[in-house]
Coordinates of C-alpha atoms in Angstrom, one line a residue:
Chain Y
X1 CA -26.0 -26.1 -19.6
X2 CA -23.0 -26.5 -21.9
X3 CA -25.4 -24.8 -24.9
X4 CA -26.3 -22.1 -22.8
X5 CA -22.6 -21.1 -21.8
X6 CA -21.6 -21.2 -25.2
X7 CA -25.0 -19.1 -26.2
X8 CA -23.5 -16.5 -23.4
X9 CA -20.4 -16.4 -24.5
X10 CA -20.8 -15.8 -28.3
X11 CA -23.5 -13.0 -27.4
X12 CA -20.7 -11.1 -25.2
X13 CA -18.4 -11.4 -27.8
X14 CA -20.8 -10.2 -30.4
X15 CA -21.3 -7.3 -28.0
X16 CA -17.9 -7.0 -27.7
X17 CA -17.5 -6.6 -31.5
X18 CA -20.4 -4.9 -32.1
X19 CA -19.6 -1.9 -29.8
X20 CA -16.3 -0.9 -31.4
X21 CA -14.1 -1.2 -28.1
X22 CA -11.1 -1.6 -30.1
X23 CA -11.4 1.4 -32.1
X24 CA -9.4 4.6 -31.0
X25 CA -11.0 7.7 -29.6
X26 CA -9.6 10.9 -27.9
X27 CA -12.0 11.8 -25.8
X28 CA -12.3 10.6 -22.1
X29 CA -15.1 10.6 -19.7
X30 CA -14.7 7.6 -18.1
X31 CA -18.2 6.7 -16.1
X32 CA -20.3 5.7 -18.7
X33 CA -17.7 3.3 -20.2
X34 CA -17.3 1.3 -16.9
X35 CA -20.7 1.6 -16.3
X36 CA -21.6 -0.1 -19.8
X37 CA -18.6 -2.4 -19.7
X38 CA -20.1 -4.1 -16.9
X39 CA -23.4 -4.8 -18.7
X40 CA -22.0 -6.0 -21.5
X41 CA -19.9 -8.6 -19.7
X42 CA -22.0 -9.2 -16.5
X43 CA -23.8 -12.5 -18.7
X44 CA -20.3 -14.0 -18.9
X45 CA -18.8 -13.2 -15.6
X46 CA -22.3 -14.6 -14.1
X47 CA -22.1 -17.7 -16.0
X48 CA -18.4 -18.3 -15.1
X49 CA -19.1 -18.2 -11.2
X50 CA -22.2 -20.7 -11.9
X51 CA -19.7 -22.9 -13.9
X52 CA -17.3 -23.3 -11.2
X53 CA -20.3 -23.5 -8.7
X54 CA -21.1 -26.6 -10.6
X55 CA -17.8 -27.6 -11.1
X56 CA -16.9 -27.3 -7.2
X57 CA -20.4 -29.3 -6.7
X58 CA -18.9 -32.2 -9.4
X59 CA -16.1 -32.8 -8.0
X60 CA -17.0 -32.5 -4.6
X61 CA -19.4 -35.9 -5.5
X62 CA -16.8 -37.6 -6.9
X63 CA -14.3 -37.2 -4.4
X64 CA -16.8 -38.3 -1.5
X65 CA -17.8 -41.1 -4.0
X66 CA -14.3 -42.8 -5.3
X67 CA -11.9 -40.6 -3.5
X68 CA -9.7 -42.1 -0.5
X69 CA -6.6 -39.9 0.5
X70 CA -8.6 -37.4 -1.9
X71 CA -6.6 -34.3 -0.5
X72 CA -4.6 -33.9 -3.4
X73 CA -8.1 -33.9 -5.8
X74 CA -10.3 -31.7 -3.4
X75 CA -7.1 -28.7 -3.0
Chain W
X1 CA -11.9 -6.0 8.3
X2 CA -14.2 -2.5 9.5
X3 CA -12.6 0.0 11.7
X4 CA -14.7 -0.3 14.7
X5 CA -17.7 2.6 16.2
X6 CA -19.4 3.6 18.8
X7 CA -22.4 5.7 18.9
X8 CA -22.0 9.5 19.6
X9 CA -24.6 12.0 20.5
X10 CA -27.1 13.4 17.9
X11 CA -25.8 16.6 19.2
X12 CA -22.9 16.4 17.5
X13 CA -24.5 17.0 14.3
X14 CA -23.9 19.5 11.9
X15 CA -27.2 19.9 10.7
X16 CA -30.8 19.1 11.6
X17 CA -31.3 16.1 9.2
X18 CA -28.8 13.6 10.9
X19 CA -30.0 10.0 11.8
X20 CA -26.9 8.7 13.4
X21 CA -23.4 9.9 14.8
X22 CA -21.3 7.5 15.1
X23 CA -17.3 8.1 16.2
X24 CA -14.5 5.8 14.8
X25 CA -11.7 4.3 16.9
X26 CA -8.8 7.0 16.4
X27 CA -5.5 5.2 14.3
X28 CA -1.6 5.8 15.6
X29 CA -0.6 6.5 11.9
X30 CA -2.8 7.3 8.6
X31 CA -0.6 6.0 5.6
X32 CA -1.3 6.2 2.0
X33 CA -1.5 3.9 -1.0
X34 CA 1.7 5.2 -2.5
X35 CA 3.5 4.3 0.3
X36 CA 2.8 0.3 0.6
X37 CA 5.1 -2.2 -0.8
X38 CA 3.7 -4.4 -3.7
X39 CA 1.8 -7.0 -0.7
X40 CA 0.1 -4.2 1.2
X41 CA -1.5 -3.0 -2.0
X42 CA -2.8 -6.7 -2.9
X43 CA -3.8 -7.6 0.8
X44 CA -5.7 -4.0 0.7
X45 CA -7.8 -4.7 -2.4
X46 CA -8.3 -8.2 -1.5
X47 CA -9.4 -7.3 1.5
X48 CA -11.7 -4.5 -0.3
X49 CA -13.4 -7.3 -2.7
X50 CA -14.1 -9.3 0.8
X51 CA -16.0 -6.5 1.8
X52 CA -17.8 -6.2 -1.1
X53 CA -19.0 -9.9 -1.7
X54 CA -19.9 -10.1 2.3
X55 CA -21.9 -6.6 1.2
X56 CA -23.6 -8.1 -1.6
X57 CA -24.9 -11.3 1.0
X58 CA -26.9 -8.6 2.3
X59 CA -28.4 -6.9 -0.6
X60 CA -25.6 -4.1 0.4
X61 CA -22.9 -3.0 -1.3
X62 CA -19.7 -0.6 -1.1
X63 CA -20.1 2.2 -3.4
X64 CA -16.5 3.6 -3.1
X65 CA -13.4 1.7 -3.5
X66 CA -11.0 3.8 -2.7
X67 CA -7.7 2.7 -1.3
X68 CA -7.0 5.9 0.3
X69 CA -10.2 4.2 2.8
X70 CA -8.0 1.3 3.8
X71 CA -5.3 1.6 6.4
X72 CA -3.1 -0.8 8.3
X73 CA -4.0 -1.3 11.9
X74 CA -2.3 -4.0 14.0
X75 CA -1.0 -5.0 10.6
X76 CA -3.9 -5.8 8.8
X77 CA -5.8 -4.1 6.5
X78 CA -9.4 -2.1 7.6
X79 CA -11.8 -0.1 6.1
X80 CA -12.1 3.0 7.8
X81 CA -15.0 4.3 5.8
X82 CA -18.1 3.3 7.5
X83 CA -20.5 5.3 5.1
X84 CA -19.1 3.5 1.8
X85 CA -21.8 0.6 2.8
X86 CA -25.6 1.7 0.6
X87 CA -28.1 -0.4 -0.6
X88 CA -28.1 -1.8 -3.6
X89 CA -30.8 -0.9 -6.3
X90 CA -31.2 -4.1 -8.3
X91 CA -30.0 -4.3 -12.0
X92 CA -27.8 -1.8 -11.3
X93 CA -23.7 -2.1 -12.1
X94 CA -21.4 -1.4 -9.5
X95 CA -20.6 2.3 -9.4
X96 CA -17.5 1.6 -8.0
X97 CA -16.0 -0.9 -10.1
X98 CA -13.9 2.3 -11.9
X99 CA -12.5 3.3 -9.0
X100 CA -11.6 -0.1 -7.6
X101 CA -9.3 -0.6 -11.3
X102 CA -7.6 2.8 -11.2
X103 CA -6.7 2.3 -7.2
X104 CA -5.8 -1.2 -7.0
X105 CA -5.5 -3.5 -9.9
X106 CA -4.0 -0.8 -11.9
X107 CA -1.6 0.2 -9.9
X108 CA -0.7 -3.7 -8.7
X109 CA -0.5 -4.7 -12.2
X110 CA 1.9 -2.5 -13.4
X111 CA 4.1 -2.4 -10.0
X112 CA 4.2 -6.4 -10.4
X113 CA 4.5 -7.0 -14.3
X114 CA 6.4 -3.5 -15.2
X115 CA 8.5 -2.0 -12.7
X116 CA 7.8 -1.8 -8.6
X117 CA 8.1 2.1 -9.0
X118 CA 5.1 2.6 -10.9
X119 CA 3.7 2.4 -7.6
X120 CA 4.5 5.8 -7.6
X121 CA 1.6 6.6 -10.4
X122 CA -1.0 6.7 -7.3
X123 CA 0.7 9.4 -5.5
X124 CA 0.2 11.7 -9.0
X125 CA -2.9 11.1 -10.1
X126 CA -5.3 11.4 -6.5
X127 CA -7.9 9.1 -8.0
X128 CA -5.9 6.2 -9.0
X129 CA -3.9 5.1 -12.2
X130 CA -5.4 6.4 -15.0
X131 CA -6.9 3.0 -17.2
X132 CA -5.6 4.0 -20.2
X133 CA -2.6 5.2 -19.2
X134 CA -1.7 1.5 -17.4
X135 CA -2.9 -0.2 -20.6
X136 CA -0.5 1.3 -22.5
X137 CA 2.5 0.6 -20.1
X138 CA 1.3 -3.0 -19.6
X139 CA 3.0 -5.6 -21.8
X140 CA 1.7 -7.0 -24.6
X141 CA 1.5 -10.5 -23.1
X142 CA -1.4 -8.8 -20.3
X143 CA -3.7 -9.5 -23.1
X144 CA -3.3 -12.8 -22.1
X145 CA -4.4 -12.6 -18.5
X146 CA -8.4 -12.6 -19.4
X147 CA -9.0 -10.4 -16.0
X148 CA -6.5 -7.4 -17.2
X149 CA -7.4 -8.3 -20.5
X150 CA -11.3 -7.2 -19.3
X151 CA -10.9 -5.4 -16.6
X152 CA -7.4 -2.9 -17.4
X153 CA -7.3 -3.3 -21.0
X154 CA -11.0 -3.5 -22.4
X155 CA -12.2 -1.5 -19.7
X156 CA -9.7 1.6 -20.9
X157 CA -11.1 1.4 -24.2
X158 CA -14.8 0.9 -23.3
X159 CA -13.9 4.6 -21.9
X160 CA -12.5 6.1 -24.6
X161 CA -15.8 4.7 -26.6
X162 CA -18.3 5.2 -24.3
X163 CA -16.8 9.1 -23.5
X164 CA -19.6 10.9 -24.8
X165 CA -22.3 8.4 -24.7
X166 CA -25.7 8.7 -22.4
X167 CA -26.0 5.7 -20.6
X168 CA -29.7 5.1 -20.6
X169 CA -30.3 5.5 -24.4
X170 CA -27.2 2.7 -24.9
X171 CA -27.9 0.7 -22.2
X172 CA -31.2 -0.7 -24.2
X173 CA -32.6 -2.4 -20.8
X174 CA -29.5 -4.1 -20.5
X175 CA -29.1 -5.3 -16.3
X176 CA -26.8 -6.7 -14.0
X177 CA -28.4 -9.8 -11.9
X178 CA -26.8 -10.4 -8.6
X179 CA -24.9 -13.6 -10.4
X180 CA -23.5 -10.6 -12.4
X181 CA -22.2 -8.4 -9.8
X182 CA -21.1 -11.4 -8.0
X183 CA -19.0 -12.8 -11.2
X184 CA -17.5 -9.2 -11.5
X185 CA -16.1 -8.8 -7.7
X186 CA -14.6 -12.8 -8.1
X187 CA -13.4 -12.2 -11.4
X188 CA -10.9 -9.1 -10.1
X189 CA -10.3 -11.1 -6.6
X190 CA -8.9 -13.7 -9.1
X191 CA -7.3 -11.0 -11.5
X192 CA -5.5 -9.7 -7.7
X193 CA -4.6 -12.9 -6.6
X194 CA -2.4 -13.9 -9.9
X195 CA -0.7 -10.9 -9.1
X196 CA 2.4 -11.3 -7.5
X197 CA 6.1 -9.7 -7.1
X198 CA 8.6 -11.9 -7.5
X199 CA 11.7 -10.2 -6.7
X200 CA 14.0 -11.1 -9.0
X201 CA 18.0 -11.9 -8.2
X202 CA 17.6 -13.9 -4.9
X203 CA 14.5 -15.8 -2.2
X204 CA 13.4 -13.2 0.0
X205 CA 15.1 -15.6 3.1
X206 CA 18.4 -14.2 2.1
X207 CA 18.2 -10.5 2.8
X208 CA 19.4 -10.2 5.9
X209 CA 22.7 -12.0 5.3
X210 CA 23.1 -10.2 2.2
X211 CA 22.8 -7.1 4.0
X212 CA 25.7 -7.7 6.4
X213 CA 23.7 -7.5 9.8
X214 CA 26.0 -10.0 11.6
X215 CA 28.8 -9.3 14.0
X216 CA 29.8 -8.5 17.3
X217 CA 29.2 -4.4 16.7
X218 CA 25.6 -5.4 15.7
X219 CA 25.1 -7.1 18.8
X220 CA 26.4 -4.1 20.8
X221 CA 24.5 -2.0 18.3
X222 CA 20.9 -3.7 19.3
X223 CA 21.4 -3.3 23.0
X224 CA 22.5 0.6 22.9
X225 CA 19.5 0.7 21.1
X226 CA 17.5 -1.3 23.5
X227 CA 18.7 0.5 25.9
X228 CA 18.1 4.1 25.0
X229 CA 14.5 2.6 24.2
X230 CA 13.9 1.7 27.7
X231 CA 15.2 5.1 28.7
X232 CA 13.0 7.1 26.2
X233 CA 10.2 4.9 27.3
X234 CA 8.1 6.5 23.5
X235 CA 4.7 5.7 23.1
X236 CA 5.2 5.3 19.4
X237 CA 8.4 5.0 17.5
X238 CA 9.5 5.8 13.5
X239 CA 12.0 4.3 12.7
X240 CA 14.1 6.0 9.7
X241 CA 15.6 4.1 6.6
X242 CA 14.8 0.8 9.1
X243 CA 16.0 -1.4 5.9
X244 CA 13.5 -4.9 6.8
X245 CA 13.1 -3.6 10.3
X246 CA 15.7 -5.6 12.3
X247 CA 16.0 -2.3 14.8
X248 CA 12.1 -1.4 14.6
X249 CA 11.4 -4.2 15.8
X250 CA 13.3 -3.7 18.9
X251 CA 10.9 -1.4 19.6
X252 CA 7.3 -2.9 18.0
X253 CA 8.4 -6.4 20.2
X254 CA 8.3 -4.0 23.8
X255 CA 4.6 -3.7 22.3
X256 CA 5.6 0.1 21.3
X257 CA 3.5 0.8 18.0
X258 CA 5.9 1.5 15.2
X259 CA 6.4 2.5 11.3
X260 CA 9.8 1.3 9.9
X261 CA 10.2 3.8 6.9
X262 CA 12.7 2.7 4.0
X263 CA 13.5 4.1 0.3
X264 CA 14.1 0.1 -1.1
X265 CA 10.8 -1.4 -2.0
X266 CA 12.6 -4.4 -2.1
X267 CA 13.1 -3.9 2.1
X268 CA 9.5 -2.7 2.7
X269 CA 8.2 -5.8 1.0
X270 CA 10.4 -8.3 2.7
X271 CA 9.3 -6.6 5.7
X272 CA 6.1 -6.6 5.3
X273 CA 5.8 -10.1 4.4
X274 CA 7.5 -10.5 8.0
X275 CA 4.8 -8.6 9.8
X276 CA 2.3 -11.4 8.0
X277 CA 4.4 -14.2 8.5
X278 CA 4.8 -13.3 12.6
X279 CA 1.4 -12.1 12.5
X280 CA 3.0 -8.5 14.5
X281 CA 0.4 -6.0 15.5
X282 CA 3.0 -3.0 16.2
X283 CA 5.2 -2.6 12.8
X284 CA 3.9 -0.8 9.8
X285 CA 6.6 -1.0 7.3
X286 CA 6.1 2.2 4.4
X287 CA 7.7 3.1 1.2
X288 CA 9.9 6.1 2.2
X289 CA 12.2 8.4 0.5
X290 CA 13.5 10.9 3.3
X291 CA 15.6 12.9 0.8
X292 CA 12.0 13.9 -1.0
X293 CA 9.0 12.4 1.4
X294 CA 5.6 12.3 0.7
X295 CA 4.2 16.0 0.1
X296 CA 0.5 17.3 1.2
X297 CA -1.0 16.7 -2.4
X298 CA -5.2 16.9 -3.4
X299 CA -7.0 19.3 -3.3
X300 CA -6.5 22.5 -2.1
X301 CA -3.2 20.2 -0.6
X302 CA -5.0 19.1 1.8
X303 CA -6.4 16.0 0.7
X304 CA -3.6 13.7 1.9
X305 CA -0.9 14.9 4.6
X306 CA 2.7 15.5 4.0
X307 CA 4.9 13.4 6.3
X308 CA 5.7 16.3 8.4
X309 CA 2.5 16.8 8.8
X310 CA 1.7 13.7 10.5
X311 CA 4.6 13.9 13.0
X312 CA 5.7 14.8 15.5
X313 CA 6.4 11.5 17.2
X314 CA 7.3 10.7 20.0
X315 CA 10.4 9.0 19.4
X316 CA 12.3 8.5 15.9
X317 CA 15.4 6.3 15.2
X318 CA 18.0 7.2 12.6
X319 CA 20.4 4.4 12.2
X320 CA 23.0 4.4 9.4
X321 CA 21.0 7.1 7.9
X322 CA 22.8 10.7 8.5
X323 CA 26.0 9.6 6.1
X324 CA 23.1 9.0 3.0
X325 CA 21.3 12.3 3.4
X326 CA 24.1 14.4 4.4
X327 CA 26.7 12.5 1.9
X328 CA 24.8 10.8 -0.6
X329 CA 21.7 13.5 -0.7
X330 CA 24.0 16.8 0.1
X331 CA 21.9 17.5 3.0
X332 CA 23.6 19.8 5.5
X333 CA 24.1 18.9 9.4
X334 CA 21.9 21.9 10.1
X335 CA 19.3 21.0 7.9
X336 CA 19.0 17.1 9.0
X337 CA 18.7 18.7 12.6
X338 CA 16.2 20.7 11.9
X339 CA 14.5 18.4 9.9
X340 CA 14.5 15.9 12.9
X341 CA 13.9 18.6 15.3
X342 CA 10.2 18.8 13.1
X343 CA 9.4 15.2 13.8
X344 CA 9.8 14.0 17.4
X345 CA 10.6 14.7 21.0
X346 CA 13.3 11.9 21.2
X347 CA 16.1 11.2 19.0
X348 CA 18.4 7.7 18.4
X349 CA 20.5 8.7 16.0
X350 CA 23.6 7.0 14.4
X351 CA 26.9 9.1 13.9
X352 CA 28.8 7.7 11.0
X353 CA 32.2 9.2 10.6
X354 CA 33.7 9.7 7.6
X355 CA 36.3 7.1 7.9
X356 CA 33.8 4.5 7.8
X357 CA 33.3 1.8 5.0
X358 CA 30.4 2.7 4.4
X359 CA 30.7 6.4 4.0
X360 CA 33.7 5.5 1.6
X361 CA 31.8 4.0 -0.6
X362 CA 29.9 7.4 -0.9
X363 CA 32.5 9.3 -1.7
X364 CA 34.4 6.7 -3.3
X365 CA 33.9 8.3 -7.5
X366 CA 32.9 11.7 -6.3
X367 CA 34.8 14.8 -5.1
X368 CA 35.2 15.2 -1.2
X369 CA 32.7 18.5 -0.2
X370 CA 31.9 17.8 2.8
X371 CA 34.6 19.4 4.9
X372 CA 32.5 20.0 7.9
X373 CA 31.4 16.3 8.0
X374 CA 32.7 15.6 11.6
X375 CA 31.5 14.5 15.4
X376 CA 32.5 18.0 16.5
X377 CA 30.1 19.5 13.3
X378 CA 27.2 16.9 13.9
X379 CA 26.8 17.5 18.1
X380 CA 26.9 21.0 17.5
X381 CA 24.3 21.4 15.0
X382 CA 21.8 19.0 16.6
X383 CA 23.0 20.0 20.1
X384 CA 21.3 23.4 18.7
X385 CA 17.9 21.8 19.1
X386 CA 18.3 18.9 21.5
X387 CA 19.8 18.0 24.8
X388 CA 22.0 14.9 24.0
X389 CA 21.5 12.8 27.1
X390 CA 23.4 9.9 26.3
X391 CA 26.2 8.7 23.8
X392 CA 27.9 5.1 23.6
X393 CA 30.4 4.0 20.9
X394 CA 29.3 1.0 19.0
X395 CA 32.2 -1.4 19.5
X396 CA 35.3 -0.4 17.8
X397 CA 33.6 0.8 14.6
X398 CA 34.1 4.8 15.0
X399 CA 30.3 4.7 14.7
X400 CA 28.5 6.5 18.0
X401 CA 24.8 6.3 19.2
X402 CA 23.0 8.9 20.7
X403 CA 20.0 9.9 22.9
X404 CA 18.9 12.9 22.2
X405 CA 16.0 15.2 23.8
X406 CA 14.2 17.9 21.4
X407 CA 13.8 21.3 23.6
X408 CA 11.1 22.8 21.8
X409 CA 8.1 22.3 24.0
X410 CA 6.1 18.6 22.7
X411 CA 2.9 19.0 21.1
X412 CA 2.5 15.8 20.4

C-alpha cells in the first residue's frame, strides 16, 4: 500500500517536473491547463482520499477495540 | 441545497425539441457574489462541492460552478440552476473545476489571507478571479497550503503552459477514475474549509458594545421603529447601512423578509455569522456601499442587475445614514430623496441634525459646506416625493424619525 503511494506520488511529481509548470509563459488560454492539471494530479488526489479511507477504517478498529471514553480519539 | 420545481406545461417551450419545462420557486432578492461577507462566500462554495460529491454518487455531476448560481434563501445557501446537473462521461476531468477556483477559492483566498476587499475582484472580472492574477497577490507562505499550492498556484501556471496546447495529443490516454474526481472535489472542500477570516483587533462578541448601541434613546429608537413597522405593515424591508442588523432585525423577527445592507465588511460578516448562529430565515445581510452601489455590469450590462434595478421595495429603513451620504459623501438632500424615492414605497428615515456627535465628527477636520443641512432643508426635499405621515423625536438627542409614503404610483 505504502509502496504504491509512494510509486504515485514520485510519478506526479515527475509529471509535475516534467511538464515545465514553473516556467513563465505569456500567453493564456486557460481550459486546457485545468483540464490537464487535473490528469496529472488525479493519481495523487485519488490515493490521498483512499489513504484516509484506510486511515478512518484503522482507527475506527482500534477505538472499538482498546478505546473507552474514546471521544477525544474518534473527533 | 436545490431551489425547488414544479413541472410546467410543454407548451411553454420555445422550441419544438423540449423534453421538460420545469418552473423554479421565484426568490425575494437575487444577490451577487461580490456582495457576501467572507462566510457567505465559503458557506456558498462548500455548499457547491456538497452538490458535486452527492452528484458524483450518482454517476452525475455539476458542470458549472458558478457562484453567480448560488443565492441565499431563508439564509442558506441554494443552487438555483437546475440544468448545471449532466451525466458524467467516464475518464473525463471535471469541466468545471476552472470555474469553481476563479469563483470561490480564489476569491476566498485572497479576501481571507490578503485583504477582505479583494472581494471586490469578482465584481470586475464576470467569470471569477483571474488564477494568475490571485497567485500573484497571494503570499509567499500560500505555497505552503498544498490545496492553494495545487489548486491557485500550480493551477495558474499549468494555464500559462498549457495555453496553446491541444489537449488530446498531450493528454497521451491519461484518465481520471472516479477516486480521481472524488479526491479533486475533497481536496478543495479541505482547501475552503482552512479558510477562514479572523478579524483582527477584537472577538466578534464585542461589536455591539463597541459600537455604542446602549442607552435609553436606543430603546426609544427601537420602538419608533417598531412602531412605524407595524404601521407600514411592508412585505419586504431593506434596511440601509443596518451596521450588524440590530434594527433589521426588528423587522426579519415580525417574520418580514429582509436585506440589511452595510459598507463594513467587518458588520456584514458579524452579521452574517448571527443569521447562522440563530439559524434566521428572513435577514440577508450584503456588502453595500450606497455612496457607489453595485452597477448592471456583464454583458451587454445586463448580466447582473444594478441595485436600482432590483428595487423598488416595499419598505426601506435609513437609520443614521442621511448625515454620511449627505456629509461624509457630499450627496445633496435632493439627490438622497430622489434616490430613495427610486427604491421603495415606504420610508423610515433618520434625521440627524447637524449639532449631533456624530455629525461633528464629520465635519470635525473639514470645511463646513453644507449650509442647507437642516430639518427645514431635509422635509422639504423629501416632502417633494413623499407624504411624511408620521415624525417622533428620539428622546432628547435632536435626532427625529420619520414615516414617509412615496407618491409615485407602486410598481412594485
Amino acid at each position: 500500500m505504502l509502496k504504491v503511494g509512494l510509486g504515485l506520488v514520485s510519478e506526479v511529481g515527475r509529471n509535475l517536473l516534467a511538464s515545465g509548470l514553473l516556467r513563465p509563459h505569456t500567453y493564456l488560454d486557460p481550459g486546457s491547463g485545468s483540464y490537464l492539471l487535473q490528469l496529472l494530479i488525479a493519481g495523487l488526489l485519488g490515493a490521498a482520499l483512499t489513504v484516509r479511507l484506510y486511515w478512518s477504517r484503522i482507527k475506527a478498529f482500534f477505538v472499538k477495540r482498546f478505546g473507552k471514553g474514546g471521544d477525544d480519539e474518534a473527533e | 441545497m436545490l431551489i425547488a420545481h414544479r413541472e410546467a406545461g410543454l407548451d411553454l417551450a420555445l422550441g419544438d425539441n423540449a423534453y421538460k419545462i420545469i418552473r423554479p420557486q421565484s426568490l425575494e432578492f437575487i444577490s451577487y457574489p461580490y456582495e457576501w461577507c467572507p462566510s457567505q462566500l465559503k458557506d456558498a462554495a462548500l455548499t457547491t462541492l456538497e452538490i458535486q460529491e452527492q452528484a458524483l454518487a450518482k454517476g452525475l455531476w455539476l458542470k458549472d460552478a458558478s457562484a453567480f448560481n448560488i443565492q441565499f434563501r431563508r439564509g442558506r445557501p441554494l443552487l438555483i440552476d437546475t440544468l448545471s446537473f449532466a451525466q458524467r462521461p467516464p475518464g473525463e476531468p471535471w469541466p468545471a473545476y476552472r470555474q469553481f477556483c476563479q469563483h470561490f477559492l480564489a476569491p476566498l483566498a485572497l479576501m481571507t489571507l490578503v485583504d477582505v476587499r479583494l472581494g471586490r475582484l469578482v465584481r470586475l472580472d464576470v467569470d471569477g478571479v483571474p488564477l494568475d492574477l490571485a497567485s500573484r497577490l497571494l503570499p509567499r507562505r500560500s505555497w505552503l497550503n498544498f490545496g492553494l499550492a495545487v489548486h491557485l498556484h500550480l493551477h495558474a501556471r499549468a494555464q500559462r503552459r498549457y495555453a496553446d496546447t491541444a489537449v488530446e495529443q498531450r493528454r497521451a490516454g491519461r484518465s481520471m477514475s472516479d477516486q480521481g474526481v472524488l479526491g479533486l472535489v475533497q481536496s478543495l472542500r479541505g482547501a475552503v474549509q482552512r479558510l477562514k477570516w479572523q478579524k483582527q483587533a477584537t472577538p466578534w462578541g464585542d461589536y455591539e458594545q463597541q459600537h455604542g448601541y446602549a442607552g435609553p434613546d436606543h430603546e426609544a429608537k427601537r420602538r419608533i421603529v417598531s412602531d412605524f413597522l407595524v404601521a407600514s405593515a411592508p412585505a419586504q424591508v431593506w434596511d440601509l447601512g443596518a451596521n450588524i442588523g440590530s434594527f433589521s432585525r426588528l423587522a426579519s423577527d415580525r417574520g418580514i423578509p429582509t436585506v440589511a445592507f452595510d459598507l463594513d465588511p467587518d458588520a456584514v460578516e458579524a452579521n452574517y455569522r448571527q443569521v447562522r448562529e440563530r439559524r434566521e430565515s428572513n435577514l440577508l445581510p450584503l456588502l453595500m456601499d450606497l455612496a457607489n452601489p453595485s452597477p448592471s455590469i456583464g454583458w451587454s450590462n445586463a448580466e447582473r442587475d444594478s441595485l436600482l434595478a432590483r428595487a423598488p421595495v416595499e419598505a426601506v429603513m435609513a437609520l443614521a445614514l442621511v448625515h454620511h451620504l449627505c456629509i461624509g459623501n457630499n450627496v445633496p438632500l435632493a439627490g438622497l430623496a430622489e434616490f430613495m424615492a427610486r427604491l421603495g414605497k415606504w420610508l423610515i428615515v433618520e434625521w440627524v441634525p447637524k449639532q449631533d456627535p456624530q455629525v461633528q465628527r464629520l465635519l470635525r477636520n473639514r470645511e463646513d459646506v453644507f449650509p442647507d443641512y437642516d430639518q427645514a432643508h431635509f422635509e422639504a426635499e423629501f416632502g417633494r416625493h413623499f407624504d411624511l405621515r408620521q415624525q417622533q423625536p428620539i428622546g432628547g438627542s435632536g435626532r427625529v424619525l420619520y414615516l414617509m409614503a412615496n407618491r409615485a404610483p407602486w410598481t412594485g
